[in-house]
mmCIF file of C-alpha atoms and ligand atoms in Angstrom:
data_model
loop_
_atom_site.group_PDB
_atom_site.id
_atom_site.type_symbol
_atom_site.label_atom_id
_atom_site.label_comp_id
_atom_site.label_asym_id
_atom_site.label_seq_id
_atom_site.Cartn_x
_atom_site.Cartn_y
_atom_site.Cartn_z
ATOM 1 C CA MET A 1 52.994 132.490 133.211
ATOM 2 C CA ASP A 2 55.062 129.814 131.598
ATOM 3 C CA PHE A 3 55.979 128.213 134.943
ATOM 4 C CA ILE A 4 53.870 128.676 138.066
ATOM 5 C CA GLU A 5 54.776 128.272 141.699
ATOM 6 C CA LYS A 6 52.815 125.772 143.771
ATOM 7 C CA SER A 7 53.062 124.585 147.325
ATOM 8 C CA TYR A 8 52.235 121.390 149.154
ATOM 9 C CA LYS A 9 52.953 120.871 152.850
ATOM 10 C CA GLU A 10 56.446 122.399 153.382
ATOM 11 C CA MET A 11 57.362 122.202 149.716
ATOM 12 C CA ILE A 12 57.460 124.830 147.006
ATOM 13 C CA TYR A 13 57.744 123.613 143.437
ATOM 14 C CA TYR A 14 56.933 124.704 139.881
ATOM 15 C CA GLU A 15 54.593 123.373 137.258
ATOM 16 C CA ILE A 16 54.210 124.117 133.552
ATOM 17 C CA PRO A 17 50.500 124.872 132.959
ATOM 18 C CA PHE A 18 51.007 124.520 129.189
ATOM 19 C CA PHE A 19 51.847 120.863 129.846
ATOM 20 C CA ASN A 20 49.632 120.128 132.818
ATOM 21 C CA GLU A 21 46.499 121.467 131.093
ATOM 22 C CA ASN A 22 46.740 118.235 129.073
ATOM 23 C CA LYS A 23 45.230 115.758 131.465
ATOM 24 C CA ASN A 24 47.685 113.079 130.346
ATOM 25 C CA VAL A 25 50.835 114.686 131.643
ATOM 26 C CA LYS A 26 52.227 116.160 134.841
ATOM 27 C CA THR A 27 55.416 118.228 135.207
ATOM 28 C CA ILE A 28 57.320 119.419 138.266
ATOM 29 C CA PHE A 29 60.479 121.397 138.902
ATOM 30 C CA THR A 30 61.502 121.468 142.554
ATOM 31 C CA SER A 31 62.838 124.440 144.509
ATOM 32 C CA ARG A 32 65.182 124.635 147.498
ATOM 33 C CA ILE A 33 62.241 125.004 149.851
ATOM 34 C CA GLY A 34 61.294 121.659 151.324
ATOM 35 C CA PHE A 35 63.677 119.690 149.097
ATOM 36 C CA ASN A 36 67.168 118.344 149.720
ATOM 37 C CA LYS A 37 69.273 115.330 148.761
ATOM 38 C CA GLY A 38 67.895 113.343 151.662
ATOM 39 C CA ASN A 39 64.199 113.722 150.856
ATOM 40 C CA ILE A 40 64.034 114.328 147.114
ATOM 41 C CA LEU A 41 63.107 110.763 146.134
ATOM 42 C CA ASN A 42 60.440 110.537 148.789
ATOM 43 C CA ASN A 43 59.006 113.955 147.922
ATOM 44 C CA LEU A 44 58.896 113.206 144.193
ATOM 45 C CA ALA A 45 57.081 109.959 144.943
ATOM 46 C CA LEU A 46 54.603 111.907 147.045
ATOM 47 C CA LEU A 47 54.006 114.701 144.530
ATOM 48 C CA PHE A 48 53.681 112.335 141.576
ATOM 49 C CA ASP A 49 51.724 109.793 143.592
ATOM 50 C CA GLU A 50 53.916 106.875 142.514
ATOM 51 C CA PRO A 51 56.041 104.400 144.470
ATOM 52 C CA GLU A 52 59.763 105.169 144.635
ATOM 53 C CA ASN A 53 60.592 102.279 142.301
ATOM 54 C CA LYS A 54 58.628 104.027 139.529
ATOM 55 C CA ILE A 55 60.945 107.023 139.613
ATOM 56 C CA VAL A 56 63.604 106.847 136.907
ATOM 57 C CA PHE A 57 66.677 109.002 137.362
ATOM 58 C CA SER A 58 69.083 110.040 134.648
ATOM 59 C CA ASN A 59 72.813 109.550 135.179
ATOM 60 C CA GLN A 60 74.163 112.816 133.946
ATOM 61 C CA VAL A 61 77.612 113.107 132.453
ATOM 62 C CA HIS A 62 77.060 116.282 130.387
ATOM 63 C CA GLY A 63 76.741 114.085 127.320
ATOM 64 C CA ASN A 64 73.861 113.657 124.920
ATOM 65 C CA ASN A 65 72.873 110.021 125.428
ATOM 66 C CA ILE A 66 69.118 109.583 125.570
ATOM 67 C CA SER A 67 67.607 106.351 126.902
ATOM 68 C CA ILE A 68 64.192 105.133 125.848
ATOM 69 C CA ILE A 69 62.614 103.608 128.934
ATOM 70 C CA LYS A 70 60.785 100.404 128.156
ATOM 71 C CA ASP A 71 61.619 98.525 131.330
ATOM 72 C CA ILE A 72 62.923 100.283 134.442
ATOM 73 C CA ASN A 73 65.066 97.359 135.652
ATOM 74 C CA PHE A 74 66.682 96.924 132.251
ATOM 75 C CA TYR A 75 67.426 100.638 132.129
ATOM 76 C CA ASN A 76 68.913 100.707 135.629
ATOM 77 C CA GLU A 77 71.137 97.699 135.001
ATOM 78 C CA THR A 78 72.173 98.181 131.414
ATOM 79 C CA GLU A 79 71.799 101.734 130.167
ATOM 80 C CA LYS A 80 72.101 103.972 133.201
ATOM 81 C CA PRO A 81 75.710 102.979 134.014
ATOM 82 C CA LYS A 82 76.815 104.302 130.609
ATOM 83 C CA GLY A 83 75.720 107.871 131.362
ATOM 84 C CA VAL A 84 72.331 109.244 130.393
ATOM 85 C CA ASP A 85 71.397 112.912 130.028
ATOM 86 C CA GLY A 86 68.007 112.398 128.426
ATOM 87 C CA LEU A 87 65.030 110.103 129.075
ATOM 88 C CA LEU A 88 62.144 109.301 126.771
ATOM 89 C CA THR A 89 59.138 107.012 127.141
ATOM 90 C CA ASP A 90 55.607 106.190 126.081
ATOM 91 C CA LYS A 91 55.003 104.249 129.316
ATOM 92 C CA LYS A 92 52.416 105.498 131.763
ATOM 93 C CA ASN A 93 52.826 105.887 135.520
ATOM 94 C CA ILE A 94 56.587 106.155 135.577
ATOM 95 C CA VAL A 95 58.308 109.396 136.486
ATOM 96 C CA LEU A 96 61.297 110.573 134.457
ATOM 97 C CA VAL A 97 63.695 112.710 136.505
ATOM 98 C CA THR A 98 66.790 114.787 135.749
ATOM 99 C CA VAL A 99 68.694 116.822 138.363
ATOM 100 C CA HIS A 100 69.900 120.386 137.998
ATOM 101 C CA GLY A 101 72.340 122.687 139.758
ATOM 102 C CA ASP A 102 72.236 125.473 137.132
ATOM 103 C CA CYS A 103 71.827 123.500 133.895
ATOM 104 C CA VAL A 104 68.678 123.745 131.807
ATOM 105 C CA PRO A 105 65.882 121.168 132.113
ATOM 106 C CA LEU A 106 64.120 120.523 128.804
ATOM 107 C CA PHE A 107 60.628 119.000 128.970
ATOM 108 C CA PHE A 108 58.990 117.346 125.923
ATOM 109 C CA PHE A 109 55.471 116.058 125.306
ATOM 110 C CA ASP A 110 53.824 114.703 122.174
ATOM 111 C CA LYS A 111 50.174 115.578 122.793
ATOM 112 C CA LYS A 112 48.847 113.180 120.192
ATOM 113 C CA ARG A 113 50.918 110.047 120.690
ATOM 114 C CA LYS A 114 51.410 110.623 124.436
ATOM 115 C CA ILE A 115 55.194 110.489 124.561
ATOM 116 C CA ILE A 116 57.219 112.266 127.267
ATOM 117 C CA GLY A 117 60.872 113.274 127.329
ATOM 118 C CA LEU A 118 63.212 115.103 129.650
ATOM 119 C CA ALA A 119 66.779 116.291 129.129
ATOM 120 C CA HIS A 120 69.584 117.944 131.057
ATOM 121 C CA ALA A 121 71.315 120.643 129.037
ATOM 122 C CA GLY A 122 74.286 122.508 130.436
ATOM 123 C CA TRP A 123 76.552 124.219 127.960
ATOM 124 C CA ARG A 124 77.903 120.886 126.742
ATOM 125 C CA GLY A 125 74.461 119.348 126.270
ATOM 126 C CA THR A 126 73.289 122.507 124.546
ATOM 127 C CA LEU A 127 76.338 122.567 122.267
ATOM 128 C CA SER A 128 75.689 118.929 121.333
ATOM 129 C CA ASP A 129 72.005 119.796 120.750
ATOM 130 C CA ILE A 130 70.457 117.252 123.082
ATOM 131 C CA GLY A 131 67.072 118.933 122.486
ATOM 132 C CA GLY A 132 67.257 118.423 118.732
ATOM 133 C CA LYS A 133 68.390 114.856 119.304
ATOM 134 C CA MET A 134 65.366 114.214 121.542
ATOM 135 C CA ILE A 135 62.986 115.551 118.888
ATOM 136 C CA ASN A 136 64.577 113.366 116.210
ATOM 137 C CA LEU A 137 64.256 110.310 118.462
ATOM 138 C CA MET A 138 60.582 111.080 119.082
ATOM 139 C CA LYS A 139 60.052 111.206 115.327
ATOM 140 C CA ARG A 140 62.057 108.079 114.573
ATOM 141 C CA GLU A 141 61.030 105.819 117.454
ATOM 142 C CA PHE A 142 57.437 106.883 117.987
ATOM 143 C CA GLY A 143 56.383 108.538 114.739
ATOM 144 C CA SER A 144 55.861 111.918 116.410
ATOM 145 C CA GLU A 145 54.906 114.801 114.184
ATOM 146 C CA LEU A 146 56.684 118.066 114.871
ATOM 147 C CA SER A 147 53.467 120.056 115.227
ATOM 148 C CA ASP A 148 52.289 117.772 118.062
ATOM 149 C CA ILE A 149 55.350 118.276 120.258
ATOM 150 C CA ILE A 150 55.423 120.888 123.017
ATOM 151 C CA VAL A 151 58.629 121.893 124.798
ATOM 152 C CA GLY A 152 59.307 123.534 128.159
ATOM 153 C CA ILE A 153 62.604 125.243 128.972
ATOM 154 C CA GLY A 154 62.951 125.297 132.747
ATOM 155 C CA PRO A 155 64.805 127.394 135.321
ATOM 156 C CA SER A 156 68.598 127.492 135.030
ATOM 157 C CA ILE A 157 71.383 129.998 135.353
ATOM 158 C CA GLY A 158 70.428 132.976 133.188
ATOM 159 C CA PRO A 159 72.413 135.223 130.859
ATOM 160 C CA CYS A 160 72.507 137.764 133.710
ATOM 161 C CA CYS A 161 74.780 135.479 135.761
ATOM 162 C CA TYR A 162 76.332 132.982 133.364
ATOM 163 C CA GLU A 163 79.780 134.246 132.523
ATOM 164 C CA VAL A 164 81.693 131.897 130.229
ATOM 165 C CA GLY A 165 85.201 131.748 128.791
ATOM 166 C CA GLU A 166 86.312 132.578 125.286
ATOM 167 C CA GLU A 167 86.653 128.849 124.486
ATOM 168 C CA ILE A 168 82.931 128.245 125.048
ATOM 169 C CA TYR A 169 82.075 131.175 122.789
ATOM 170 C CA GLU A 170 84.373 129.750 120.118
ATOM 171 C CA SER A 171 82.930 126.230 120.439
ATOM 172 C CA PHE A 172 79.377 127.519 120.042
ATOM 173 C CA VAL A 173 80.046 129.860 117.162
ATOM 174 C CA GLY A 174 82.225 127.246 115.478
ATOM 175 C CA LYS A 175 79.491 124.624 115.617
ATOM 176 C CA HIS A 176 76.292 126.701 115.420
ATOM 177 C CA LEU A 177 77.019 130.164 114.029
ATOM 178 C CA PHE A 178 73.374 131.188 114.463
ATOM 179 C CA LEU A 179 73.811 130.961 118.245
ATOM 180 C CA ILE A 180 76.110 133.989 118.174
ATOM 181 C CA GLU A 181 73.119 136.115 119.244
ATOM 182 C CA CYS A 182 73.044 134.179 122.541
ATOM 183 C CA PHE A 183 76.303 135.776 123.675
ATOM 184 C CA GLU A 184 76.668 139.221 125.129
ATOM 185 C CA LYS A 185 79.889 140.845 126.290
ATOM 186 C CA LYS A 186 79.753 142.522 129.702
ATOM 187 C CA GLU A 187 82.881 144.140 131.119
ATOM 188 C CA GLY A 188 84.999 142.204 128.653
ATOM 189 C CA LYS A 189 83.501 138.799 129.541
ATOM 190 C CA TYR A 190 81.069 136.716 127.538
ATOM 191 C CA HIS A 191 77.680 135.873 129.019
ATOM 192 C CA LEU A 192 75.775 132.959 127.506
ATOM 193 C CA ASN A 193 71.999 132.696 127.271
ATOM 194 C CA LEU A 194 71.308 128.953 127.551
ATOM 195 C CA TRP A 195 67.521 129.425 127.403
ATOM 196 C CA ARG A 196 67.687 131.198 124.061
ATOM 197 C CA SER A 197 70.318 128.767 122.730
ATOM 198 C CA ASN A 198 68.066 125.813 123.452
ATOM 199 C CA GLU A 199 65.043 127.615 122.069
ATOM 200 C CA LEU A 200 66.832 128.369 118.792
ATOM 201 C CA LEU A 201 68.028 124.770 118.488
ATOM 202 C CA ILE A 202 64.526 123.467 119.165
ATOM 203 C CA LEU A 203 63.049 125.849 116.592
ATOM 204 C CA ARG A 204 65.661 124.663 114.113
ATOM 205 C CA ALA A 205 64.560 121.075 114.807
ATOM 206 C CA GLY A 206 61.108 122.131 113.583
ATOM 207 C CA ILE A 207 59.053 122.748 116.733
ATOM 208 C CA LEU A 208 56.484 125.527 116.359
ATOM 209 C CA LYS A 209 57.260 128.752 118.199
ATOM 210 C CA GLN A 210 53.879 128.767 119.941
ATOM 211 C CA ASN A 211 54.626 125.270 121.269
ATOM 212 C CA ILE A 212 57.660 126.347 123.300
ATOM 213 C CA VAL A 213 57.445 127.829 126.789
ATOM 214 C CA ASN A 214 60.443 129.331 128.506
ATOM 215 C CA SER A 215 60.592 129.901 132.252
ATOM 216 C CA CYS A 216 63.327 132.570 132.042
ATOM 217 C CA LEU A 217 63.890 132.002 135.774
ATOM 218 C CA CYS A 218 67.523 132.400 136.812
ATOM 219 C CA THR A 219 68.627 129.961 139.534
ATOM 220 C CA SER A 220 71.440 132.276 140.618
ATOM 221 C CA CYS A 221 69.348 135.486 140.816
ATOM 222 C CA HIS A 222 66.554 133.636 142.624
ATOM 223 C CA ASN A 223 68.765 132.090 145.248
ATOM 224 C CA ASP A 224 65.916 132.263 147.762
ATOM 225 C CA ARG A 225 64.033 129.765 145.596
ATOM 226 C CA PHE A 226 66.706 127.668 143.905
ATOM 227 C CA TYR A 227 70.033 126.064 144.623
ATOM 228 C CA SER A 228 72.793 127.369 142.371
ATOM 229 C CA TYR A 229 76.092 125.582 141.920
ATOM 230 C CA ARG A 230 77.677 128.681 140.383
ATOM 231 C CA LYS A 231 76.574 130.921 143.181
ATOM 232 C CA GLU A 232 77.135 128.760 146.240
ATOM 233 C CA ARG A 233 79.069 125.631 145.128
ATOM 234 C CA THR A 234 76.366 123.520 146.727
ATOM 235 C CA MET A 235 75.936 119.784 146.205
ATOM 236 C CA GLU A 236 72.172 120.217 146.478
ATOM 237 C CA ARG A 237 70.166 120.056 143.254
ATOM 238 C CA MET A 238 66.696 120.697 141.923
ATOM 239 C CA ALA A 239 64.828 117.884 140.208
ATOM 240 C CA ALA A 240 62.805 118.102 137.013
ATOM 241 C CA GLY A 241 60.132 115.440 136.703
ATOM 242 C CA ILE A 242 57.548 114.416 134.134
ATOM 243 C CA LYS A 243 54.958 111.655 134.164
ATOM 244 C CA LEU A 244 52.423 110.283 131.730
ATOM 245 C CA MET A 245 49.202 109.729 133.623
ATOM 246 C CA GLY A 246 47.512 106.341 133.531
HETATM 247 ZN ZN1 ZN B 1 70.777 135.754 137.072
#
């Protein structure tokens, strides 16, 4: 299994064994069971065993800005207000977090240099290739080698449920013709496969196929497990988290 379900107290969450088998890294994707807006920070602190001030949230604007976290206070004051859809760090014992209503969480780990990254990729982030941008930053800022990077594509709305307009199809095919295979027409409407789109972009960036795991869990189909903005217009979100262990 690429993502496995775990439970702790009243909470159900997911882990990526392919990541967590490396003793230096821990990943979590929350569910709707035991998690809500009111307790998410506290529960993440508990599950990651870090104080709340070590939890670094993105500030998602469906863009492709990625912040490199060197100092949490500097990030919170200076970079976060500008909008941040991706986080990257080589610092231990801080938890990077993105939040998701149906959009794809992308997890990154350089096994050799111990670098972690996390990105939020809805259709806009996918179209602007935030995954490829993350990989290039890892190479440029930390000297990562492509063969050392592993990537996890987390739960999001799946091609089964993600109907999109003609304009999204045209934007994708106009910018990345090779993503045409990620669209399927059902009853005259396009359906977009965001998992496959991100996977193809990440492969194009040079990551090895065997180093990519894909949850293929649809947040809308599995409404008993996940919140889904598309399905229920909820303001509740899941959180993706990653931490480099000390
Ligand atoms: Zn579905």
